[in-house]
Amino acid sequence: MRKISRRRFFGQSAAVATAVAGAGFVAPHLALSQGNVSPNEQLGVVVVGAGGRGLGSHGNQWVSDKNTRILYFCDPDEKVGNNACEAVAGKNGSRPKFVADMRAAFEDKNLVIMSSATTNHWHALSGIWAMQAGLHCYIEKPISHNVHEGQALIAAAKKYGKCVQTGSQCRSCSSNIDANKFIRDGGIGEVKFARGLCYKRRKSIGPKGEYPVPDTVDYNLWSGPAPVVPNTRQNFHYDWHWQRLYGNGDLGNQGPHQTDIARWHLGIERFPNSVISYGGRLGYDMERNDPDYIDAGDTANTETTIYDYGDKCIVFETRGLETPAFMGSSIGVIVYGSEGYLVQIEYTRSVAYDKDNNVIKEFKGGGDTPHFDNFVAAVKANDPTMLTADARCGHLSAGMSHIGNISYYLGEGNKVSVDEAKKVLEGIKSLDDNAEALDRMVAHLTSDKNRVDLKKTPISMGPLLKMDPEKEVFLSNDVANAMLTREYRDPFVVPAVNQV
C-alpha cells in the first residue's frame, strides 16, 4: 500500500484545519528526510496519550529538553488532554494545542516526533500512522498489543527510514550497560539462564459490571483497534491494563522491561523454540472476603512462563498478591552464570555475586532521561542505528509477553491440581528447576497473607506451544496462530507487513 498523503490521511474536513490552526508555534522544522536538524533548532513533538505516563514522563522529558518543544497533546479524553496542556503551558513557553484525534495533529508539518503513551492496544497503530505522516516515534512498552503489530512496526520503520525507540529505558541506563559488558566479558562465567520478576502487589480492580464511560471520553476513538463494547471496569483509566482487549496483564505491562534485560544479558535476538504458561487470576475473593467474588480483570495476576531457546532459557514470574522479594529483587532480573550470578535489584542498580554469595561488583546509574536523550540524538542525526532499543528490540521483548499470554489464555479452562501441574512440568524442557518454581508459586498463593484455596480456585495450565522462531509462528496450531493478531475495526486497522 502506498504512503498515504497528509491530507488524505485524515480527510478533507474543516474540523481538521481548525484543529491544526493556532498551534502557537512559530519556528518551522525541517523534515528530517531532507537532512539533519540544526543544533539550535527545536524539534516539534506531539504527545499521544496525556495520562500519567504521557504527562508525567514524556511531557516532563520533552519540556526539560532544550532540543524539543511540545506542540500538541492528543487524548480521547478531552479533560485529560487539556489538563496536560495546562500543566505544560508555563514550562513550554506557550500552551500546546489539544486535539482528541492524533491524525489531526499529524497534519502539521512542524512536527518531527510522535511520543506515544497511549493504551497498549493503540501503541502500534499510533506509530504506524505517525511514520506514514513522516514522524519519528518514541513508543512506550509494550510496543505492540500482539505479535503482528510488532512486525508491522518494524516494517514501517524500515520502509519510511524513521527512528522508533521503545520505552525500554533500562537499555540506556549506565548500570545495565556496564552490567551487560561485565557479563559478556565473563564476569560470572558462562550464562544460559535468566529469571525475570514482577513481584508487584496489584489489588482487585473491582467487580465486573457495566459502568459509564466518562462524559469527556470519545469512546469510539478510545476503543480504536478494539471492538466497542460496554465498559466493565469501575476505574476507566489505567485498569484497562488487566483487560485483554486493551492491555496485556503484568506479563505484558512490566514483563517487557525484565524480559528485555534477560534477553540482552543472554545475547538472545529471536523468538523462543517453545513457550508454556501456568497460573491464574487468584486470591481476590479472599481480598474481598467474598467467596463468590469475580474481579473485572481477565489477565493473570499470578503466572510463571517458561521460554526455551534450545541452549538457553528465560523464565518470567508474575506475582500480584502479597509477596516478599526473591534473591533480593522484586522487579528485576536474575542472571545465573557458571561462576556466580547477577541480580538487577532496581532499574538502575545491579549486583554481581560469586558462587559463595560474595559481592563481586555493583553497578549503579541511569533513569528515563538517557533513553530520551539517545532517541533525540538519533533523530537529529537521522540515524536509527544509534537507538539503544529500536522497533525490533521492542518487538522481541513484547512478543515474549504476547506468546506467554497466548499459552495462558488457551489453558484457562485446563484447571489442574498441584500434583497434576508437577507431572506436566516434569516433561517441559527448561534450565530452571520447574518443580521448585511451582512450589514457590504454591507457597506464595497459600501463604497466611494470601490464603488462596487451590482446590476451589485451581491453577490453569497452558499448553506447550512450539514455534518457528524465524517465522515467528506456532507450529501446527491454527488456534494459537490466530491469536498472534486480532480482528480490527475500520479505520483503525494495523496493516499487514507488506502494506504499511
Short mmCIF file of C-alpha atoms in Angstrom, two decimals:
data_model
loop_
_atom_site.label_atom_id
_atom_site.label_comp_id
_atom_site.label_asym_id
_atom_site.label_seq_id
_atom_site.Cartn_x
_atom_site.Cartn_y
_atom_site.Cartn_z
CA MET A 1 0.00 0.00 0.00
CA ARG A 2 1.46 3.36 -0.97
CA LYS A 3 2.15 6.03 1.57
CA ILE A 4 -0.96 7.98 2.46
CA SER A 5 -0.76 11.70 1.77
CA ARG A 6 -1.06 14.01 4.72
CA ARG A 7 -4.38 15.40 3.50
CA ARG A 8 -5.90 12.07 2.50
CA PHE A 9 -4.60 10.66 5.77
CA PHE A 10 -7.29 12.44 7.75
CA GLY A 11 -9.78 13.60 5.16
CA GLN A 12 -10.84 16.90 3.73
CA SER A 13 -12.66 18.25 6.76
CA ALA A 14 -12.83 21.76 8.09
CA ALA A 15 -12.57 20.28 11.56
CA VAL A 16 -9.02 19.15 10.87
CA ALA A 17 -7.99 22.54 9.58
CA THR A 18 -9.46 24.16 12.66
CA ALA A 19 -7.74 21.71 14.97
CA VAL A 20 -4.35 22.24 13.37
CA ALA A 21 -4.57 26.02 13.20
CA GLY A 22 -3.28 28.08 16.07
CA ALA A 23 -0.82 25.59 17.48
CA GLY A 24 1.10 28.55 18.82
CA PHE A 25 4.47 27.57 17.39
CA VAL A 26 6.35 29.89 15.11
CA ALA A 27 9.70 28.39 14.11
CA PRO A 28 9.30 25.82 11.32
CA HIS A 29 11.06 22.47 11.48
CA LEU A 30 12.99 20.83 8.70
CA ALA A 31 11.73 17.47 7.56
CA LEU A 32 14.44 15.05 8.58
CA SER A 33 14.24 13.27 5.25
CA GLN A 34 15.74 16.48 3.81
CA GLY A 35 18.75 16.44 6.12
CA ASN A 36 19.89 16.75 9.71
CA VAL A 37 18.27 19.22 12.07
CA SER A 38 20.27 22.27 13.04
CA PRO A 39 21.75 22.03 16.56
CA ASN A 40 19.87 25.20 17.52
CA GLU A 41 16.54 24.06 16.13
CA GLN A 42 13.87 22.64 18.43
CA LEU A 43 12.04 19.52 17.33
CA GLY A 44 8.27 19.74 17.34
CA VAL A 45 6.68 16.99 19.47
CA VAL A 46 3.16 15.59 19.67
CA VAL A 47 2.48 13.55 22.81
CA VAL A 48 -0.24 10.99 22.17
CA GLY A 49 -1.79 9.77 25.41
CA ALA A 50 -1.82 12.51 28.04
CA GLY A 51 -2.37 10.47 31.20
CA GLY A 52 0.12 9.66 33.96
CA ARG A 53 2.91 8.34 31.74
CA GLY A 54 2.23 10.73 28.89
CA LEU A 55 2.35 13.84 31.06
CA GLY A 56 4.49 12.69 33.97
CA SER A 57 7.29 11.11 31.96
CA HIS A 58 7.01 12.06 28.28
CA GLY A 59 5.70 15.56 28.89
CA ASN A 60 8.28 16.41 31.53
CA GLN A 61 11.12 14.99 29.42
CA TRP A 62 10.24 16.96 26.29
CA VAL A 63 9.68 20.15 28.26
CA SER A 64 13.03 19.89 30.03
CA ASP A 65 14.96 19.08 26.83
CA LYS A 66 16.20 22.21 25.09
CA ASN A 67 16.09 20.33 21.77
CA THR A 68 12.33 19.79 21.83
CA ARG A 69 9.04 21.64 22.17
CA ILE A 70 5.62 20.09 22.71
CA LEU A 71 3.18 21.39 20.11
CA TYR A 72 0.29 19.02 20.83
CA PHE A 73 -1.22 16.69 23.36
CA CYS A 74 -3.68 14.17 21.95
CA ASP A 75 -6.05 12.05 24.01
CA PRO A 76 -9.58 10.66 23.54
CA ASP A 77 -10.37 12.17 26.95
CA GLU A 78 -10.57 15.92 26.39
CA LYS A 79 -10.32 16.61 30.13
CA VAL A 80 -7.08 14.66 30.46
CA GLY A 81 -5.68 16.23 27.29
CA ASN A 82 -6.50 19.82 28.24
CA ASN A 83 -5.16 19.28 31.76
CA ALA A 84 -1.86 18.17 30.24
CA CYS A 85 -1.75 21.25 28.03
CA GLU A 86 -2.32 23.50 31.05
CA ALA A 87 0.31 21.68 33.13
CA VAL A 88 2.94 22.18 30.45
CA ALA A 89 1.95 25.67 29.31
CA GLY A 90 4.11 27.59 31.77
CA LYS A 91 7.13 25.37 31.24
CA ASN A 92 6.76 25.07 27.48
CA GLY A 93 6.76 28.80 26.79
CA SER A 94 3.36 28.52 25.10
CA ARG A 95 0.35 26.31 25.61
CA PRO A 96 0.39 23.18 23.45
CA LYS A 97 -2.65 22.58 21.28
CA PHE A 98 -5.09 19.86 22.32
CA VAL A 99 -6.74 17.63 19.73
CA ALA A 100 -8.55 14.42 20.55
CA ASP A 101 -7.62 12.60 17.33
CA MET A 102 -3.90 12.21 16.70
CA ARG A 103 -4.48 12.24 12.94
CA ALA A 104 -5.39 15.92 13.14
CA ALA A 105 -2.07 16.74 14.77
CA PHE A 106 -0.12 14.59 12.31
CA GLU A 107 -1.22 17.02 9.56
CA ASP A 108 1.11 19.68 10.99
CA LYS A 109 4.39 19.80 9.08
CA ASN A 110 6.08 21.48 12.06
CA LEU A 111 6.09 18.13 13.85
CA VAL A 112 9.15 15.86 13.86
CA ILE A 113 8.45 13.50 16.78
CA MET A 114 5.44 11.48 17.90
CA SER A 115 5.69 10.38 21.53
CA SER A 116 3.20 7.61 22.34
CA ALA A 117 2.00 6.83 25.85
CA THR A 118 -1.40 5.52 24.85
CA THR A 119 -3.21 2.41 25.99
CA ASN A 120 -1.37 -0.73 24.83
CA HIS A 121 -3.85 -1.50 22.07
CA TRP A 122 -3.07 1.86 20.43
CA HIS A 123 0.75 1.72 20.60
CA ALA A 124 1.46 0.13 17.23
CA LEU A 125 -1.16 1.97 15.17
CA SER A 126 -0.14 5.34 16.60
CA GLY A 127 3.42 4.60 15.50
CA ILE A 128 2.49 3.41 12.01
CA TRP A 129 0.22 6.38 11.38
CA ALA A 130 2.94 8.72 12.63
CA MET A 131 5.59 7.22 10.36
CA GLN A 132 3.23 7.40 7.40
CA ALA A 133 2.91 11.11 8.19
CA GLY A 134 6.70 11.49 8.26
CA LEU A 135 7.39 11.44 12.01
CA HIS A 136 9.95 9.68 14.18
CA CYS A 137 8.46 7.76 17.13
CA TYR A 138 9.11 7.13 20.78
CA ILE A 139 6.65 4.38 21.76
CA GLU A 140 6.08 3.09 25.28
CA LYS A 141 6.44 -0.58 26.08
CA PRO A 142 4.93 -2.91 25.18
CA ILE A 143 5.50 -1.62 21.67
CA SER A 144 2.55 -3.73 20.49
CA HIS A 145 -0.62 -5.41 21.70
CA ASN A 146 0.11 -8.57 19.72
CA VAL A 147 2.91 -10.12 17.65
CA HIS A 148 1.56 -8.96 14.28
CA GLU A 149 1.65 -5.33 15.41
CA GLY A 150 5.33 -5.53 16.34
CA GLN A 151 6.16 -6.99 12.94
CA ALA A 152 4.23 -4.17 11.26
CA LEU A 153 6.11 -1.52 13.23
CA ILE A 154 9.44 -2.98 12.19
CA ALA A 155 8.33 -2.96 8.55
CA ALA A 156 7.11 0.64 8.77
CA ALA A 157 10.34 1.84 10.40
CA LYS A 158 12.32 0.22 7.60
CA LYS A 159 10.06 1.48 4.81
CA TYR A 160 9.99 5.10 5.98
CA GLY A 161 13.53 5.19 7.40
CA LYS A 162 12.35 6.51 10.77
CA CYS A 163 13.75 6.21 14.28
CA VAL A 164 11.48 4.14 16.53
CA GLN A 165 12.58 3.97 20.14
CA THR A 166 10.85 1.55 22.50
CA GLY A 167 10.29 2.77 26.07
CA SER A 168 12.70 0.15 27.46
CA GLN A 169 14.75 2.72 29.34
CA CYS A 170 16.85 0.07 31.07
CA ARG A 171 18.73 -0.30 27.78
CA SER A 172 20.11 3.23 28.20
CA CYS A 173 20.91 3.03 31.92
CA SER A 174 24.65 3.06 32.57
CA SER A 175 24.19 0.45 35.31
CA ASN A 176 22.70 -2.04 32.86
CA ILE A 177 25.13 -1.20 30.07
CA ASP A 178 28.05 -1.81 32.45
CA ALA A 179 26.46 -4.96 33.84
CA ASN A 180 25.89 -6.29 30.33
CA LYS A 181 29.55 -5.73 29.42
CA PHE A 182 30.60 -7.38 32.67
CA ILE A 183 28.51 -10.46 31.83
CA ARG A 184 29.70 -10.58 28.23
CA ASP A 185 33.31 -10.36 29.45
CA GLY A 186 32.78 -13.48 31.57
CA GLY A 187 32.28 -11.79 34.94
CA ILE A 188 30.02 -14.57 36.21
CA GLY A 189 31.18 -17.26 33.80
CA GLU A 190 29.02 -18.81 31.10
CA VAL A 191 25.40 -17.62 31.16
CA LYS A 192 22.50 -19.63 29.78
CA PHE A 193 19.59 -18.95 32.12
CA ALA A 194 17.84 -15.84 33.43
CA ARG A 195 14.74 -15.25 35.56
CA GLY A 196 12.61 -12.12 35.27
CA LEU A 197 10.49 -10.98 38.22
CA CYS A 198 7.39 -8.87 38.59
CA TYR A 199 6.59 -9.19 42.27
CA LYS A 200 4.25 -6.21 42.38
CA ARG A 201 1.11 -6.06 44.51
CA ARG A 202 -1.96 -5.45 42.40
CA LYS A 203 -5.28 -5.20 44.19
CA SER A 204 -8.60 -6.15 42.68
CA ILE A 205 -9.94 -3.68 40.11
CA GLY A 206 -13.46 -4.23 41.38
CA PRO A 207 -16.39 -6.42 40.36
CA LYS A 208 -17.20 -6.90 36.70
CA GLY A 209 -20.24 -4.88 35.75
CA GLU A 210 -21.43 -2.26 33.30
CA TYR A 211 -20.13 1.18 34.21
CA PRO A 212 -20.50 4.56 32.49
CA VAL A 213 -17.71 5.85 30.29
CA PRO A 214 -16.59 9.33 31.47
CA ASP A 215 -18.51 12.07 29.65
CA THR A 216 -15.25 13.64 28.48
CA VAL A 217 -14.14 10.50 26.62
CA ASP A 218 -14.72 9.83 22.92
CA TYR A 219 -15.25 6.10 23.46
CA ASN A 220 -15.19 5.17 19.78
CA LEU A 221 -11.80 6.84 19.43
CA TRP A 222 -10.56 5.40 22.73
CA SER A 223 -11.55 1.88 21.62
CA GLY A 224 -9.81 2.35 18.27
CA PRO A 225 -8.48 -1.04 17.07
CA ALA A 226 -10.53 -2.88 19.71
CA PRO A 227 -14.27 -3.58 19.47
CA VAL A 228 -16.62 -1.06 21.04
CA VAL A 229 -18.12 -2.94 23.98
CA PRO A 230 -19.70 -1.89 27.29
CA ASN A 231 -17.20 -0.68 29.88
CA THR A 232 -16.97 -3.40 32.55
CA ARG A 233 -14.45 -1.84 34.99
CA GLN A 234 -15.06 0.79 37.66
CA ASN A 235 -11.86 2.78 37.10
CA PHE A 236 -11.90 3.65 33.42
CA HIS A 237 -8.31 4.85 33.24
CA TYR A 238 -5.32 2.59 33.97
CA ASP A 239 -7.29 -0.52 34.95
CA TRP A 240 -7.61 -1.38 31.26
CA HIS A 241 -4.16 -2.98 31.79
CA TRP A 242 -5.90 -6.02 33.29
CA GLN A 243 -8.43 -6.49 30.48
CA ARG A 244 -7.05 -8.32 27.47
CA LEU A 245 -8.96 -6.33 24.86
CA TYR A 246 -6.73 -3.36 25.69
CA GLY A 247 -3.88 -4.48 27.98
CA ASN A 248 -1.62 -7.48 28.45
CA GLY A 249 -1.60 -8.02 32.23
CA ASP A 250 1.63 -7.65 34.14
CA LEU A 251 3.37 -10.16 31.90
CA GLY A 252 2.88 -7.55 29.16
CA ASN A 253 2.95 -4.42 31.32
CA GLN A 254 6.03 -4.98 33.46
CA GLY A 255 7.37 -8.05 31.70
CA PRO A 256 8.85 -6.34 28.61
CA HIS A 257 11.25 -4.42 30.85
CA GLN A 258 12.65 -7.51 32.53
CA THR A 259 12.47 -9.96 29.63
CA ASP A 260 14.29 -7.33 27.58
CA ILE A 261 17.16 -7.22 30.07
CA ALA A 262 17.18 -11.01 30.31
CA ARG A 263 17.43 -11.35 26.52
CA TRP A 264 20.15 -8.70 26.40
CA HIS A 265 22.30 -10.32 29.06
CA LEU A 266 21.92 -13.77 27.48
CA GLY A 267 22.55 -12.48 23.96
CA ILE A 268 19.19 -13.69 22.58
CA GLU A 269 17.83 -11.97 19.45
CA ARG A 270 14.93 -14.18 18.36
CA PHE A 271 11.69 -15.79 19.46
CA PRO A 272 11.94 -18.98 21.55
CA ASN A 273 11.58 -22.57 20.40
CA SER A 274 8.65 -23.06 22.76
CA VAL A 275 6.65 -21.37 25.49
CA ILE A 276 4.33 -22.50 28.27
CA SER A 277 2.49 -20.50 30.98
CA TYR A 278 0.57 -21.50 34.08
CA GLY A 279 -1.15 -19.56 36.84
CA GLY A 280 -4.40 -17.66 37.21
CA ARG A 281 -6.24 -14.58 38.42
CA LEU A 282 -6.36 -15.73 42.00
CA GLY A 283 -6.91 -14.51 45.55
CA TYR A 284 -9.25 -11.59 45.06
CA ASP A 285 -12.14 -13.49 46.63
CA MET A 286 -10.11 -13.64 49.85
CA GLU A 287 -9.05 -10.00 49.48
CA ARG A 288 -12.73 -9.01 49.33
CA ASN A 289 -13.76 -11.64 51.89
CA ASP A 290 -16.37 -12.86 49.44
CA PRO A 291 -16.14 -16.48 48.26
CA ASP A 292 -18.21 -15.70 45.15
CA TYR A 293 -16.34 -12.53 44.15
CA ILE A 294 -15.32 -12.22 40.48
CA ASP A 295 -12.84 -9.50 39.58
CA ALA A 296 -13.34 -7.41 36.42
CA GLY A 297 -9.88 -8.24 35.14
CA ASP A 298 -9.31 -11.17 32.79
CA THR A 299 -5.49 -11.35 32.75
CA ALA A 300 -3.42 -13.44 35.15
CA ASN A 301 -2.18 -11.87 38.38
CA THR A 302 -0.09 -14.97 39.13
CA GLU A 303 1.82 -16.52 36.25
CA THR A 304 5.01 -18.43 35.51
CA THR A 305 6.17 -18.55 31.90
CA ILE A 306 8.97 -20.73 30.55
CA TYR A 307 10.74 -19.77 27.31
CA ASP A 308 13.01 -22.43 25.81
CA TYR A 309 15.70 -21.25 23.37
CA GLY A 310 17.46 -24.58 22.99
CA ASP A 311 20.77 -23.98 24.75
CA LYS A 312 19.34 -21.04 26.74
CA CYS A 313 16.23 -20.39 28.80
CA ILE A 314 14.27 -17.49 30.31
CA VAL A 315 11.58 -17.80 33.00
CA PHE A 316 9.29 -14.94 33.96
CA GLU A 317 7.40 -14.91 37.25
CA THR A 318 4.40 -12.65 37.90
CA ARG A 319 3.14 -12.22 41.48
CA GLY A 320 0.21 -9.85 42.05
CA LEU A 321 -0.58 -10.78 45.65
CA GLU A 322 1.41 -10.10 48.81
CA THR A 323 4.92 -11.47 48.34
CA PRO A 324 8.46 -10.94 49.61
CA ALA A 325 11.42 -10.29 47.31
CA PHE A 326 13.29 -13.21 45.75
CA MET A 327 17.08 -13.19 45.96
CA GLY A 328 16.92 -9.51 46.87
CA SER A 329 14.79 -8.41 43.93
CA SER A 330 11.09 -7.78 43.43
CA ILE A 331 11.05 -6.20 39.98
CA GLY A 332 14.22 -7.20 38.22
CA VAL A 333 16.28 -9.93 36.60
CA ILE A 334 18.50 -12.70 37.94
CA VAL A 335 21.15 -13.98 35.55
CA TYR A 336 22.69 -17.31 36.52
CA GLY A 337 26.30 -17.97 35.49
CA SER A 338 28.69 -20.88 35.91
CA GLU A 339 30.85 -18.79 38.26
CA GLY A 340 28.22 -16.68 40.01
CA TYR A 341 25.07 -14.68 39.37
CA LEU A 342 23.88 -11.12 38.82
CA VAL A 343 20.76 -9.58 40.34
CA GLN A 344 19.09 -6.50 38.90
CA ILE A 345 17.65 -5.11 42.12
CA GLU A 346 16.23 -1.91 40.66
CA TYR A 347 16.08 -0.40 37.17
CA THR A 348 19.30 1.49 37.93
CA ARG A 349 21.12 -0.93 40.24
CA SER A 350 22.52 -4.45 39.80
CA VAL A 351 24.85 -6.53 41.95
CA ALA A 352 27.07 -9.42 40.86
CA TYR A 353 27.88 -12.26 43.29
CA ASP A 354 30.23 -15.22 43.19
CA LYS A 355 29.11 -18.80 43.85
CA ASP A 356 29.59 -18.25 47.59
CA ASN A 357 27.23 -15.24 47.57
CA ASN A 358 30.03 -12.72 48.00
CA VAL A 359 29.61 -9.40 46.20
CA ILE A 360 31.91 -9.15 43.19
CA LYS A 361 30.80 -5.83 41.75
CA GLU A 362 27.95 -3.34 41.96
CA PHE A 363 26.51 -1.31 39.08
CA LYS A 364 24.58 1.95 39.53
CA GLY A 365 23.24 4.74 37.36
CA GLY A 366 20.53 5.61 34.87
CA GLY A 367 16.91 6.73 34.62
CA ASP A 368 14.46 7.81 31.95
CA THR A 369 16.44 10.81 30.66
CA PRO A 370 19.34 8.94 28.99
CA HIS A 371 16.85 6.94 26.93
CA PHE A 372 15.05 10.04 25.66
CA ASP A 373 18.44 11.68 25.03
CA ASN A 374 19.53 8.70 22.95
CA PHE A 375 16.36 8.96 20.87
CA VAL A 376 16.76 12.69 20.28
CA ALA A 377 20.37 12.23 19.22
CA ALA A 378 19.32 9.54 16.73
CA VAL A 379 16.53 11.76 15.37
CA LYS A 380 18.83 14.75 14.92
CA ALA A 381 21.34 12.54 13.11
CA ASN A 382 18.51 10.82 11.20
CA ASP A 383 20.22 7.54 12.10
CA PRO A 384 18.06 4.70 13.51
CA THR A 385 21.19 2.59 14.11
CA MET A 386 22.05 4.86 17.05
CA LEU A 387 18.99 3.73 19.03
CA THR A 388 19.52 1.57 22.11
CA ALA A 389 16.04 0.00 21.88
CA ASP A 390 14.72 0.08 18.33
CA ALA A 391 11.48 -1.40 16.99
CA ARG A 392 12.91 -4.91 16.64
CA CYS A 393 14.25 -4.83 20.20
CA GLY A 394 10.84 -3.78 21.47
CA HIS A 395 9.07 -6.34 19.31
CA LEU A 396 11.12 -9.29 20.58
CA SER A 397 10.60 -8.37 24.24
CA ALA A 398 6.89 -7.52 23.91
CA GLY A 399 6.43 -10.62 21.76
CA MET A 400 7.61 -12.79 24.64
CA SER A 401 4.74 -11.44 26.71
CA HIS A 402 2.22 -11.97 23.94
CA ILE A 403 3.09 -15.61 23.29
CA GLY A 404 3.26 -16.31 27.03
CA ASN A 405 -0.23 -14.91 27.43
CA ILE A 406 -1.46 -16.95 24.46
CA SER A 407 -0.41 -20.15 26.24
CA TYR A 408 -2.14 -18.97 29.42
CA TYR A 409 -5.35 -17.95 27.63
CA LEU A 410 -5.55 -21.26 25.78
CA GLY A 411 -5.15 -23.09 29.09
CA GLU A 412 -7.67 -21.13 31.17
CA GLY A 413 -10.14 -23.98 31.05
CA ASN A 414 -7.49 -26.55 31.93
CA LYS A 415 -7.66 -26.43 35.73
CA VAL A 416 -5.11 -28.68 37.39
CA SER A 417 -4.14 -29.75 40.90
CA VAL A 418 -0.63 -29.08 42.16
CA ASP A 419 0.30 -32.72 41.60
CA GLU A 420 -1.06 -32.63 38.07
CA ALA A 421 0.87 -29.44 37.38
CA LYS A 422 4.08 -31.10 38.60
CA LYS A 423 3.55 -34.01 36.22
CA VAL A 424 3.10 -31.64 33.28
CA LEU A 425 6.18 -29.62 34.19
CA GLU A 426 8.31 -32.76 34.51
CA GLY A 427 8.07 -33.06 30.73
CA ILE A 428 8.86 -29.40 29.95
CA LYS A 429 12.37 -28.62 28.75
CA SER A 430 13.89 -25.89 30.89
CA LEU A 431 17.16 -24.84 32.51
CA ASP A 432 15.20 -23.96 35.64
CA ASP A 433 14.08 -26.33 38.38
CA ASN A 434 10.45 -26.45 37.25
CA ALA A 435 9.21 -28.25 40.36
CA GLU A 436 10.91 -25.76 42.69
CA ALA A 437 9.44 -22.81 40.76
CA LEU A 438 5.97 -24.34 41.05
CA ASP A 439 6.45 -24.98 44.77
CA ARG A 440 7.36 -21.33 45.30
CA MET A 441 4.25 -20.22 43.42
CA VAL A 442 2.08 -22.53 45.53
CA ALA A 443 3.70 -21.32 48.76
CA HIS A 444 3.08 -17.74 47.66
CA LEU A 445 -0.59 -18.35 46.90
CA THR A 446 -1.34 -20.36 50.05
CA SER A 447 0.62 -18.17 52.48
CA ASP A 448 -1.10 -16.74 55.56
CA LYS A 449 -1.33 -13.37 53.80
CA ASN A 450 -2.94 -14.66 50.59
CA ARG A 451 -4.83 -17.82 51.65
CA VAL A 452 -5.76 -18.97 48.13
CA ASP A 453 -7.73 -22.22 48.19
CA LEU A 454 -6.23 -24.12 45.27
CA LYS A 455 -8.96 -26.77 45.46
CA LYS A 456 -11.68 -24.18 44.95
CA THR A 457 -9.72 -22.00 42.52
CA PRO A 458 -7.03 -24.21 40.99
CA ILE A 459 -4.16 -23.21 38.74
CA SER A 460 -4.70 -23.08 34.97
CA MET A 461 -2.09 -24.93 32.91
CA GLY A 462 -1.49 -23.61 29.42
CA PRO A 463 -0.35 -25.85 26.57
CA LEU A 464 3.27 -26.11 25.48
CA LEU A 465 3.39 -24.12 22.24
CA LYS A 466 6.24 -24.90 19.86
CA MET A 467 7.41 -22.17 17.49
CA ASP A 468 9.28 -21.45 14.33
CA PRO A 469 11.44 -18.68 15.85
CA GLU A 470 12.41 -17.21 12.48
CA LYS A 471 8.90 -17.03 11.01
CA GLU A 472 7.50 -16.14 14.46
CA VAL A 473 4.57 -18.52 14.20
CA PHE A 474 3.41 -21.54 16.19
CA LEU A 475 3.87 -24.99 14.74
CA SER A 476 0.73 -26.95 13.86
CA ASN A 477 -1.61 -24.80 15.97
CA ASP A 478 -4.06 -22.69 13.99
CA VAL A 479 -5.89 -21.53 17.10
CA ALA A 480 -2.72 -20.16 18.69
CA ASN A 481 -1.60 -18.58 15.40
CA ALA A 482 -4.92 -16.75 15.11
CA MET A 483 -4.10 -15.09 18.44
CA LEU A 484 -0.91 -13.56 17.05
CA THR A 485 -3.14 -10.80 15.67
CA ARG A 486 -6.70 -9.56 16.24
CA GLU A 487 -9.83 -8.51 14.37
CA TYR A 488 -9.57 -4.77 13.68
CA ARG A 489 -12.26 -2.15 13.19
CA ASP A 490 -12.14 0.07 10.15
CA PRO A 491 -10.45 2.58 10.03
CA PHE A 492 -8.31 1.50 12.99
CA VAL A 493 -6.54 -1.32 11.20
CA VAL A 494 -2.92 -2.27 11.80
CA PRO A 495 -1.91 -3.17 8.23
CA ALA A 496 -0.11 -6.27 7.04
CA VAL A 497 3.67 -6.09 6.95
CA ASN A 498 3.69 -5.62 3.17
CA GLN A 499 1.05 -2.88 3.32
CA VAL A 500 2.46 -0.44 5.87
#
